[in-house]
mmCIF file of C-alpha atoms in Angstrom:
data_model
loop_
_atom_site.group_PDB
_atom_site.id
_atom_site.type_symbol
_atom_site.label_atom_id
_atom_site.label_comp_id
_atom_site.label_asym_id
_atom_site.label_seq_id
_atom_site.Cartn_x
_atom_site.Cartn_y
_atom_site.Cartn_z
ATOM 1 C CA MET A 23 0.138 0.281 -0.047
ATOM 2 C CA LEU A 24 1.412 3.492 -0.815
ATOM 3 C CA LYS A 25 0.646 6.467 0.782
ATOM 4 C CA LEU A 26 1.366 9.747 -0.808
ATOM 5 C CA LEU A 27 1.246 13.125 1.621
ATOM 6 C CA LYS A 28 0.332 15.945 -0.516
ATOM 7 C CA ASN A 29 1.334 19.503 0.615
ATOM 8 C CA CYS A 30 3.548 19.188 4.062
ATOM 9 C CA ASP A 31 5.490 21.823 5.462
ATOM 10 C CA VAL A 32 8.162 19.379 6.268
ATOM 11 C CA TYR A 33 10.217 19.346 9.312
ATOM 12 C CA GLY A 34 12.782 16.310 9.401
ATOM 13 C CA PRO A 35 13.474 17.700 12.278
ATOM 14 C CA GLU A 36 15.423 20.438 9.797
ATOM 15 C CA HIS A 37 12.949 22.963 8.065
ATOM 16 C CA LEU A 38 12.870 21.717 4.176
ATOM 17 C CA GLY A 39 9.969 23.589 3.915
ATOM 18 C CA LYS A 40 6.681 22.382 1.217
ATOM 19 C CA ARG A 41 7.541 19.009 0.525
ATOM 20 C CA ASP A 42 5.691 15.754 -0.531
ATOM 21 C CA ILE A 43 6.234 12.712 1.174
ATOM 22 C CA LEU A 44 5.823 9.243 -0.590
ATOM 23 C CA ILE A 45 5.776 6.113 1.685
ATOM 24 C CA ALA A 46 5.742 2.438 0.646
ATOM 25 C CA GLY A 47 4.783 0.121 3.466
ATOM 26 C CA GLN A 48 6.476 0.985 6.419
ATOM 27 C CA LYS A 49 9.318 2.875 5.094
ATOM 28 C CA ILE A 50 9.900 6.541 3.555
ATOM 29 C CA MET A 51 10.471 6.245 -0.106
ATOM 30 C CA LEU A 52 10.681 9.677 -1.506
ATOM 31 C CA VAL A 53 10.743 13.465 -0.071
ATOM 32 C CA GLU A 54 10.705 15.986 -3.096
ATOM 33 C CA PRO A 55 9.077 19.238 -3.503
ATOM 34 C CA GLU A 56 6.235 17.746 -5.789
ATOM 35 C CA ILE A 57 5.847 13.948 -6.896
ATOM 36 C CA HIS A 58 3.592 13.400 -9.516
ATOM 37 C CA GLY A 59 2.215 10.230 -11.296
ATOM 38 C CA TYR A 60 0.885 8.399 -8.604
ATOM 39 C CA ARG A 61 -2.428 10.278 -7.890
ATOM 40 C CA GLY A 62 -5.485 8.224 -8.793
ATOM 41 C CA LEU A 63 -3.565 4.776 -9.348
ATOM 42 C CA PRO A 64 -4.888 1.952 -7.478
ATOM 43 C CA GLY A 65 -3.780 1.200 -4.101
ATOM 44 C CA VAL A 66 -2.551 4.638 -3.539
ATOM 45 C CA GLU A 67 -3.844 6.734 -0.783
ATOM 46 C CA VAL A 68 -3.393 10.369 -1.182
ATOM 47 C CA LEU A 69 -3.395 12.563 1.737
ATOM 48 C CA ASP A 70 -3.433 16.266 1.174
ATOM 49 C CA MET A 71 -1.810 18.308 4.453
ATOM 50 C CA GLN A 72 -2.652 21.397 3.216
ATOM 51 C CA GLY A 73 0.495 23.154 4.146
ATOM 52 C CA ALA A 74 0.190 21.677 7.688
ATOM 53 C CA ILE A 75 3.797 20.805 9.778
ATOM 54 C CA VAL A 76 4.984 17.420 9.373
ATOM 55 C CA ALA A 77 7.431 16.328 11.729
ATOM 56 C CA PRO A 78 9.006 12.817 12.627
ATOM 57 C CA GLY A 79 7.251 10.665 14.976
ATOM 58 C CA LEU A 80 8.076 11.466 18.935
ATOM 59 C CA ILE A 81 10.396 9.000 20.445
ATOM 60 C CA ASP A 82 9.648 8.779 24.164
ATOM 61 C CA ILE A 83 12.706 6.900 25.875
ATOM 62 C CA HIS A 84 11.809 6.609 29.506
ATOM 63 C CA VAL A 85 8.394 5.173 29.832
ATOM 64 C CA HIS A 86 6.654 3.080 32.539
ATOM 65 C CA VAL A 87 4.573 0.997 29.882
ATOM 66 C CA THR A 88 3.433 -1.568 32.475
ATOM 67 C CA GLY A 89 2.697 0.888 35.046
ATOM 68 C CA GLY A 90 5.154 1.916 38.336
ATOM 69 C CA GLY A 91 4.601 3.102 41.516
ATOM 70 C CA GLY A 92 4.224 1.654 44.751
ATOM 71 C CA GLU A 93 5.434 4.025 47.196
ATOM 72 C CA GLN A 94 2.755 3.985 49.146
ATOM 73 C CA GLY A 95 1.855 0.092 48.721
ATOM 74 C CA TYR A 96 0.500 -2.246 46.464
ATOM 75 C CA HIS A 97 -2.507 -0.060 45.800
ATOM 76 C CA SER A 98 -0.715 2.806 45.022
ATOM 77 C CA ARG A 99 0.984 1.256 41.745
ATOM 78 C CA THR A 100 0.039 3.260 38.760
ATOM 79 C CA PRO A 101 -1.970 1.309 35.696
ATOM 80 C CA GLU A 102 -0.480 -0.122 32.444
ATOM 81 C CA LEU A 103 -0.368 2.540 29.633
ATOM 82 C CA ASN A 104 -2.810 1.938 26.874
ATOM 83 C CA LEU A 105 -1.468 2.275 23.059
ATOM 84 C CA SER A 106 -4.265 4.959 22.562
ATOM 85 C CA GLU A 107 -2.338 7.511 25.112
ATOM 86 C CA LEU A 108 0.938 6.959 23.130
ATOM 87 C CA VAL A 109 -0.758 7.786 19.888
ATOM 88 C CA LYS A 110 -2.749 10.859 21.287
ATOM 89 C CA SER A 111 0.391 12.081 22.477
ATOM 90 C CA GLY A 112 2.242 11.923 18.964
ATOM 91 C CA VAL A 113 4.502 8.711 20.171
ATOM 92 C CA THR A 114 5.526 6.397 17.648
ATOM 93 C CA THR A 115 8.496 5.033 19.357
ATOM 94 C CA VAL A 116 8.988 4.383 22.960
ATOM 95 C CA LEU A 117 11.537 2.573 25.314
ATOM 96 C CA GLY A 118 9.434 0.732 28.312
ATOM 97 C CA LEU A 119 11.455 0.409 31.747
ATOM 98 C CA LEU A 120 10.913 -0.562 35.535
ATOM 99 C CA GLY A 121 10.860 2.148 38.312
ATOM 100 C CA THR A 122 10.968 1.660 41.964
ATOM 101 C CA ASP A 123 9.366 -1.604 41.912
ATOM 102 C CA GLY A 124 11.363 -4.176 40.306
ATOM 103 C CA THR A 125 9.625 -7.353 42.069
ATOM 104 C CA SER A 126 5.898 -6.922 41.563
ATOM 105 C CA ARG A 127 6.625 -5.373 38.207
ATOM 106 C CA SER A 128 8.479 -7.949 36.052
ATOM 107 C CA LEU A 129 10.692 -7.924 33.519
ATOM 108 C CA GLU A 130 8.439 -10.667 32.044
ATOM 109 C CA ASN A 131 5.405 -8.540 31.944
ATOM 110 C CA LEU A 132 7.622 -5.803 30.112
ATOM 111 C CA LEU A 133 8.707 -7.670 27.555
ATOM 112 C CA GLY A 134 5.211 -8.997 27.172
ATOM 113 C CA LYS A 135 3.927 -5.350 26.979
ATOM 114 C CA VAL A 136 6.344 -4.033 24.846
ATOM 115 C CA THR A 137 5.958 -6.799 22.528
ATOM 116 C CA ALA A 138 2.150 -6.379 22.482
ATOM 117 C CA LEU A 139 2.598 -2.640 21.491
ATOM 118 C CA GLU A 140 4.516 -3.530 18.536
ATOM 119 C CA THR A 141 2.132 -6.078 17.212
ATOM 120 C CA GLU A 142 -0.382 -3.249 18.086
ATOM 121 C CA GLY A 143 1.347 -0.672 15.402
ATOM 122 C CA LEU A 144 3.948 1.345 17.568
ATOM 123 C CA SER A 145 7.874 0.864 17.768
ATOM 124 C CA ALA A 146 8.776 -0.620 21.375
ATOM 125 C CA TYR A 147 11.786 -1.518 23.084
ATOM 126 C CA MET A 148 12.491 -2.299 26.568
ATOM 127 C CA LEU A 149 15.506 -1.864 29.266
ATOM 128 C CA THR A 150 16.547 -4.964 31.832
ATOM 129 C CA GLY A 151 17.038 -4.035 35.437
ATOM 130 C CA SER A 152 15.322 -1.566 37.331
ATOM 131 C CA TYR A 153 16.054 0.812 40.430
ATOM 132 C CA GLN A 154 17.850 -1.856 42.451
ATOM 133 C CA TYR A 155 21.596 -3.200 42.189
ATOM 134 C CA PRO A 156 22.120 -6.412 41.975
ATOM 135 C CA THR A 157 20.479 -6.031 38.637
ATOM 136 C CA VAL A 158 17.198 -7.947 38.065
ATOM 137 C CA THR A 159 17.290 -9.868 34.572
ATOM 138 C CA LEU A 160 15.797 -12.135 32.752
ATOM 139 C CA THR A 161 18.874 -14.600 31.497
ATOM 140 C CA GLY A 162 20.476 -14.353 34.450
ATOM 141 C CA GLY A 163 22.663 -11.373 33.585
ATOM 142 C CA VAL A 164 22.848 -7.948 31.983
ATOM 143 C CA LEU A 165 25.659 -8.644 28.836
ATOM 144 C CA ARG A 166 23.053 -11.960 28.213
ATOM 145 C CA ASP A 167 19.723 -10.077 28.580
ATOM 146 C CA ILE A 168 21.004 -7.421 25.515
ATOM 147 C CA MET A 169 22.735 -9.933 23.533
ATOM 148 C CA LEU A 170 19.904 -12.733 23.384
ATOM 149 C CA ILE A 171 16.686 -10.831 23.807
ATOM 150 C CA ASP A 172 15.803 -8.974 20.722
ATOM 151 C CA LYS A 173 13.775 -5.731 22.527
ATOM 152 C CA ILE A 174 16.654 -5.355 25.036
ATOM 153 C CA ILE A 175 18.777 -2.710 24.182
ATOM 154 C CA GLY A 176 20.462 -1.651 27.368
ATOM 155 C CA ALA A 177 19.762 -1.399 31.459
ATOM 156 C CA LYS A 178 18.078 0.399 34.014
ATOM 157 C CA LEU A 179 19.715 1.740 37.264
ATOM 158 C CA ALA A 180 18.743 4.288 39.967
ATOM 159 C CA MET A 181 21.329 6.661 42.290
ATOM 160 C CA SER A 182 21.374 9.280 44.540
ATOM 161 C CA ASP A 183 18.036 8.788 45.404
ATOM 162 C CA HIS A 184 16.784 7.755 48.792
ATOM 163 C CA ARG A 185 14.811 4.632 47.059
ATOM 164 C CA SER A 186 18.093 3.498 44.839
ATOM 165 C CA SER A 187 20.338 0.836 46.155
ATOM 166 C CA THR A 188 23.834 2.402 47.401
ATOM 167 C CA VAL A 189 25.975 1.380 44.072
ATOM 168 C CA THR A 190 29.744 1.584 44.759
ATOM 169 C CA VAL A 191 31.698 3.260 42.156
ATOM 170 C CA ASP A 192 33.131 -0.295 41.040
ATOM 171 C CA GLU A 193 29.518 -1.941 40.765
ATOM 172 C CA LEU A 194 28.592 0.783 38.758
ATOM 173 C CA THR A 195 31.513 0.674 36.543
ATOM 174 C CA ARG A 196 30.860 -3.237 36.314
ATOM 175 C CA LEU A 197 27.475 -2.621 35.500
ATOM 176 C CA ALA A 198 28.571 -0.323 32.473
ATOM 177 C CA SER A 199 30.784 -2.147 31.020
ATOM 178 C CA ASP A 200 28.339 -5.191 30.882
ATOM 179 C CA VAL A 201 26.216 -2.935 29.173
ATOM 180 C CA ASN A 202 28.694 -1.635 26.635
ATOM 181 C CA MET A 203 29.828 -5.093 25.644
ATOM 182 C CA GLY A 204 26.742 -6.139 25.160
ATOM 183 C CA GLY A 205 25.438 -3.653 22.916
ATOM 184 C CA MET A 206 28.941 -3.961 21.044
ATOM 185 C CA LEU A 207 28.337 -7.810 20.698
ATOM 186 C CA SER A 208 24.437 -7.327 19.919
ATOM 187 C CA GLY A 209 25.248 -4.153 17.583
ATOM 188 C CA LYS A 210 22.740 -2.579 19.747
ATOM 189 C CA ALA A 211 22.474 0.966 21.638
ATOM 190 C CA GLY A 212 24.492 -0.430 25.063
ATOM 191 C CA LEU A 213 22.645 2.177 27.058
ATOM 192 C CA LEU A 214 22.662 2.497 30.595
ATOM 193 C CA THR A 215 19.899 4.840 31.660
ATOM 194 C CA ILE A 216 20.326 5.943 35.316
ATOM 195 C CA HIS A 217 17.607 7.545 37.250
ATOM 196 C CA THR A 218 19.322 10.286 39.407
ATOM 197 C CA GLY A 219 18.198 12.079 42.349
ATOM 198 C CA VAL A 220 19.529 14.784 44.325
ATOM 199 C CA ARG A 221 21.244 13.305 47.372
ATOM 200 C CA LYS A 222 25.047 14.009 47.888
ATOM 201 C CA GLY A 223 27.040 13.489 45.007
ATOM 202 C CA MET A 224 24.202 13.469 42.586
ATOM 203 C CA LEU A 225 26.324 12.395 39.126
ATOM 204 C CA ASP A 226 29.564 11.895 40.502
ATOM 205 C CA PRO A 227 29.850 8.151 40.516
ATOM 206 C CA ILE A 228 29.657 8.463 37.101
ATOM 207 C CA PHE A 229 32.688 10.655 36.882
ATOM 208 C CA GLN A 230 34.169 8.524 39.126
ATOM 209 C CA ALA A 231 33.356 5.222 37.059
ATOM 210 C CA LEU A 232 34.799 7.413 33.682
ATOM 211 C CA GLU A 233 37.937 8.260 35.533
ATOM 212 C CA GLN A 234 39.105 4.761 36.487
ATOM 213 C CA SER A 235 37.756 2.701 33.442
ATOM 214 C CA ASP A 236 37.970 2.502 29.611
ATOM 215 C CA VAL A 237 33.728 2.501 29.518
ATOM 216 C CA PRO A 238 32.716 5.096 26.871
ATOM 217 C CA VAL A 239 31.110 7.916 28.475
ATOM 218 C CA GLU A 240 28.044 7.274 25.645
ATOM 219 C CA THR A 241 26.991 4.205 27.748
ATOM 220 C CA PHE A 242 25.679 6.238 30.767
ATOM 221 C CA LEU A 243 22.207 8.070 30.170
ATOM 222 C CA PRO A 244 21.666 9.786 33.575
ATOM 223 C CA THR A 245 17.536 11.018 33.663
ATOM 224 C CA HIS A 246 15.399 13.557 35.713
ATOM 225 C CA VAL A 247 18.706 16.094 35.415
ATOM 226 C CA GLY A 248 16.415 18.897 35.868
ATOM 227 C CA ARG A 249 15.507 18.516 39.033
ATOM 228 C CA ASN A 250 17.586 21.363 40.058
ATOM 229 C CA TYR A 251 20.687 23.433 38.523
ATOM 230 C CA GLN A 252 23.443 22.151 40.329
ATOM 231 C CA LEU A 253 22.167 18.803 38.778
ATOM 232 C CA LEU A 254 21.630 20.057 35.532
ATOM 233 C CA ASP A 255 25.181 21.691 35.450
ATOM 234 C CA GLN A 256 26.805 18.350 36.104
ATOM 235 C CA ALA A 257 24.743 16.924 33.442
ATOM 236 C CA ILE A 258 25.958 19.743 30.956
ATOM 237 C CA LYS A 259 29.687 18.984 32.442
ATOM 238 C CA LEU A 260 29.203 15.686 31.007
ATOM 239 C CA ALA A 261 27.826 16.646 27.810
ATOM 240 C CA LYS A 262 30.817 18.759 26.904
ATOM 241 C CA MET A 263 32.801 15.557 27.706
ATOM 242 C CA GLY A 264 30.999 13.389 25.068
ATOM 243 C CA GLY A 265 28.123 12.537 27.117
ATOM 244 C CA ASN A 266 24.485 12.644 26.981
ATOM 245 C CA PHE A 267 21.498 13.348 29.607
ATOM 246 C CA ASP A 268 17.776 13.157 29.569
ATOM 247 C CA LEU A 269 15.184 15.680 30.925
ATOM 248 C CA THR A 270 11.925 14.713 32.314
ATOM 249 C CA ALA A 271 8.873 16.697 30.750
ATOM 250 C CA HIS A 272 7.018 18.353 33.848
ATOM 251 C CA GLY A 273 3.930 19.218 31.803
ATOM 252 C CA SER A 274 3.409 22.213 33.843
ATOM 253 C CA LEU A 275 4.765 24.934 35.828
ATOM 254 C CA LYS A 276 6.701 23.979 38.765
ATOM 255 C CA GLU A 277 6.601 26.454 41.619
ATOM 256 C CA ASP A 278 9.576 28.377 40.217
ATOM 257 C CA GLY A 279 7.405 29.038 37.190
ATOM 258 C CA GLU A 280 9.543 27.201 35.035
ATOM 259 C CA SER A 281 9.307 23.893 33.218
ATOM 260 C CA ALA A 282 11.843 21.162 31.782
ATOM 261 C CA ALA A 283 11.571 23.597 28.423
ATOM 262 C CA ASP A 284 12.862 26.700 30.484
ATOM 263 C CA MET A 285 15.994 23.687 31.304
ATOM 264 C CA VAL A 286 16.334 23.471 27.442
ATOM 265 C CA ALA A 287 16.795 27.180 26.877
ATOM 266 C CA TYR A 288 19.198 27.141 29.660
ATOM 267 C CA CYS A 289 21.369 24.485 28.265
ATOM 268 C CA ILE A 290 21.004 26.326 24.625
ATOM 269 C CA ARG A 291 22.707 29.159 26.271
ATOM 270 C CA GLN A 292 25.252 27.211 27.998
ATOM 271 C CA GLY A 293 26.346 25.654 24.410
ATOM 272 C CA VAL A 294 25.275 22.209 24.684
ATOM 273 C CA ASP A 295 25.378 20.573 21.571
ATOM 274 C CA LEU A 296 21.376 19.465 21.394
ATOM 275 C CA ASP A 297 22.236 15.703 20.105
ATOM 276 C CA ARG A 298 23.641 15.223 23.578
ATOM 277 C CA MET A 299 20.198 16.220 25.106
ATOM 278 C CA THR A 300 16.708 14.125 25.101
ATOM 279 C CA MET A 301 13.745 14.977 26.898
ATOM 280 C CA SER A 302 11.041 12.095 27.478
ATOM 281 C CA SER A 303 7.873 11.790 29.633
ATOM 282 C CA ASP A 304 8.513 9.275 32.351
ATOM 283 C CA GLY A 305 4.860 8.398 31.001
ATOM 284 C CA ASN A 306 2.702 6.356 33.907
ATOM 285 C CA GLY A 307 5.449 6.398 36.377
ATOM 286 C CA SER A 308 4.714 7.768 39.617
ATOM 287 C CA GLN A 309 5.043 11.133 40.918
ATOM 288 C CA PRO A 310 5.230 11.175 44.446
ATOM 289 C CA ARG A 311 5.283 14.108 46.505
ATOM 290 C CA PHE A 312 7.758 13.874 49.697
ATOM 291 C CA ASP A 313 7.980 16.147 53.154
ATOM 292 C CA GLU A 314 11.254 17.789 54.505
ATOM 293 C CA THR A 315 11.735 13.987 56.293
ATOM 294 C CA GLY A 316 11.503 12.103 53.111
ATOM 295 C CA ARG A 317 8.080 10.779 53.585
ATOM 296 C CA CYS A 318 5.864 10.483 50.822
ATOM 297 C CA ILE A 319 2.542 12.889 51.133
ATOM 298 C CA GLY A 320 1.011 12.578 47.744
ATOM 299 C CA LEU A 321 1.327 10.713 44.538
ATOM 300 C CA THR A 322 -0.062 10.583 40.692
ATOM 301 C CA TYR A 323 1.290 9.947 37.160
ATOM 302 C CA VAL A 324 1.759 11.522 34.246
ATOM 303 C CA SER A 325 0.913 10.961 30.737
ATOM 304 C CA PRO A 326 3.355 10.867 27.638
ATOM 305 C CA ALA A 327 1.292 13.976 26.649
ATOM 306 C CA VAL A 328 3.583 16.465 28.145
ATOM 307 C CA LEU A 329 5.922 16.035 25.568
ATOM 308 C CA LEU A 330 4.059 18.175 23.246
ATOM 309 C CA TRP A 331 3.129 20.291 26.231
ATOM 310 C CA GLU A 332 6.497 21.253 26.553
ATOM 311 C CA LEU A 333 7.227 21.339 22.681
ATOM 312 C CA ARG A 334 4.581 24.137 22.523
ATOM 313 C CA ARG A 335 5.889 26.275 25.529
ATOM 314 C CA GLY A 336 9.498 25.737 24.166
ATOM 315 C CA VAL A 337 8.747 27.291 20.674
ATOM 316 C CA GLN A 338 5.507 29.673 21.889
ATOM 317 C CA GLN A 339 6.514 31.011 24.964
ATOM 318 C CA LEU A 340 10.496 30.693 25.125
ATOM 319 C CA ASN A 341 11.133 31.707 21.480
ATOM 320 C CA ILE A 342 13.352 28.235 20.923
ATOM 321 C CA PRO A 343 13.174 27.398 17.072
ATOM 322 C CA LEU A 344 10.506 24.022 16.458
ATOM 323 C CA GLU A 345 13.483 22.613 14.562
ATOM 324 C CA GLN A 346 15.819 22.733 17.892
ATOM 325 C CA MET A 347 13.072 21.307 20.414
ATOM 326 C CA LEU A 348 12.106 18.656 17.922
ATOM 327 C CA ARG A 349 15.437 17.255 17.633
ATOM 328 C CA LEU A 350 14.926 16.622 21.823
ATOM 329 C CA PHE A 351 12.288 13.962 20.550
ATOM 330 C CA THR A 352 13.532 13.219 17.394
ATOM 331 C CA THR A 353 17.021 12.420 16.049
ATOM 332 C CA SER A 354 18.445 12.681 19.382
ATOM 333 C CA PRO A 355 16.763 9.670 21.012
ATOM 334 C CA ALA A 356 16.960 8.182 17.583
ATOM 335 C CA LEU A 357 20.914 8.081 18.640
ATOM 336 C CA ARG A 358 20.119 7.050 22.048
ATOM 337 C CA LEU A 359 18.658 4.072 20.759
ATOM 338 C CA GLY A 360 21.184 3.430 17.951
ATOM 339 C CA LYS A 361 18.383 3.904 15.141
ATOM 340 C CA GLU A 362 20.229 7.389 13.881
ATOM 341 C CA GLY A 363 18.653 7.710 9.547
ATOM 342 C CA VAL A 364 15.911 4.929 10.782
ATOM 343 C CA LYS A 365 13.924 6.864 13.794
ATOM 344 C CA GLY A 366 12.838 10.221 14.394
ATOM 345 C CA CYS A 367 13.813 11.680 10.869
ATOM 346 C CA ILE A 368 12.346 12.519 7.691
ATOM 347 C CA GLN A 369 14.635 11.269 4.650
ATOM 348 C CA PRO A 370 14.258 8.319 2.204
ATOM 349 C CA GLY A 371 14.988 4.812 3.993
ATOM 350 C CA ALA A 372 13.376 5.877 7.548
ATOM 351 C CA ASP A 373 10.774 4.131 8.964
ATOM 352 C CA ALA A 374 7.834 6.138 7.902
ATOM 353 C CA ASP A 375 6.645 7.482 11.612
ATOM 354 C CA LEU A 376 5.247 10.808 11.279
ATOM 355 C CA ILE A 377 3.062 13.442 13.167
ATOM 356 C CA SER A 378 1.471 16.683 11.697
ATOM 357 C CA LEU A 379 0.701 20.007 13.591
ATOM 358 C CA THR A 380 -1.179 22.883 13.189
ATOM 359 C CA PRO A 381 0.094 26.300 13.401
ATOM 360 C CA ASP A 382 -0.229 26.322 17.172
ATOM 361 C CA LEU A 383 1.455 22.964 17.537
ATOM 362 C CA GLN A 384 -2.064 21.072 18.337
ATOM 363 C CA LEU A 385 -1.557 17.312 16.852
ATOM 364 C CA THR A 386 -3.916 16.583 14.177
ATOM 365 C CA HIS A 387 -2.581 13.102 12.250
ATOM 366 C CA VAL A 388 -0.495 10.321 13.515
ATOM 367 C CA ILE A 389 1.032 7.994 11.061
ATOM 368 C CA ALA A 390 2.971 5.096 13.202
ATOM 369 C CA LYS A 391 4.898 2.310 10.864
ATOM 370 C CA GLY A 392 3.182 3.396 7.973
ATOM 371 C CA LYS A 393 -0.432 3.052 9.103
ATOM 372 C CA VAL A 394 -2.476 6.290 9.859
ATOM 373 C CA ALA A 395 -3.506 5.959 13.470
ATOM 374 C CA MET A 396 -5.013 9.426 13.781
ATOM 375 C CA LYS A 397 -6.528 11.510 11.225
ATOM 376 C CA GLN A 398 -7.887 15.117 11.666
ATOM 377 C CA GLY A 399 -7.591 14.459 15.501
ATOM 378 C CA ARG A 400 -9.976 11.145 15.317
ATOM 379 C CA LEU A 401 -8.223 8.307 16.629
ATOM 380 C CA LEU A 402 -7.746 5.133 14.391
ATOM 381 C CA MET A 403 -5.249 2.700 16.378
ATOM 382 C CA LYS A 404 -6.353 1.388 19.068
ATOM 383 C CA GLY A 405 -4.940 -1.318 21.802
ATOM 384 C CA THR A 406 -6.497 -5.000 21.526
ATOM 385 C CA PHE A 407 -8.839 -4.168 24.353
ATOM 386 C CA GLU A 408 -9.672 -0.572 24.488
ATOM 387 C CA GLU A 409 -13.341 0.239 23.258
#
């Protein structure tokens, strides 16, 4: 089945201007100022985008697709994420992971969920591990998980947080070494995502691991680094060493009147290479609130829709160019996944994952793996048991 998208204002994420896009199956075949000869042919679906913004589908690299939480007991575990919530958020590629609970939330269930999301129409990958160390795995080892299980591209760990294991620098180094080696031997990203809190030291263990080993700096991906500017400055230092970091979208203004988009503006002023930064939603992960003693006093969870909220704030309120904000959700996370040129871009040979936005950046269309998942704001792709 061929699809021809006419009259697109393409951000690939660089601004290409008016283009037509030809899709064959799950792949983009042509991106040209005008494509002729296909209209009216049998088996060709033509979509006139009428000058709307067309960008790559968003990539969310930190999503608790099987739910998270549990900080207030079993009743506080957050629900699984439905396919439609991702589609309505413009997300066409997702990286699933576990959170605080690596016991009642299992890797087996996570593998089943990302496989289901893939079957239902999106692209989905996962990380082994959880907050805890020693790392929970499926095969008995992190390296084995990455090498032997197709969906697993790396591992997860937490540090500098009162809910995390107190890993030593040696333990962190060994884990990063296994992740790196697993990625090398399997041809995958080899990514170690690290939930980072603001306890003493913050990113110091990563810097110490880099000093005492030959683990590539790109192996480490600290996330939630926008908790405060001291932590963010450490992340910027890591980026300027050739490393990467991930900001968590807030989807609202914090008490200080800022959001993750404000952190992006700060990083741009500091000269951070946008290829070194990503923004993810922490979707369906718990959002606990703690008092000054560390006691949990409230709990909620967020939707991946926070990504579009931050995109709009960055462009409309902070005057960050659209092509720059888009990179945080497209080309940069594609690099982290080891999918450069395949995901997060609009070019021949790339996967046909696209979104369409109005001039005020409201979502109207979603195409995932070449299939229309949303059309003119109407949801067409849902999970198997969604009404």
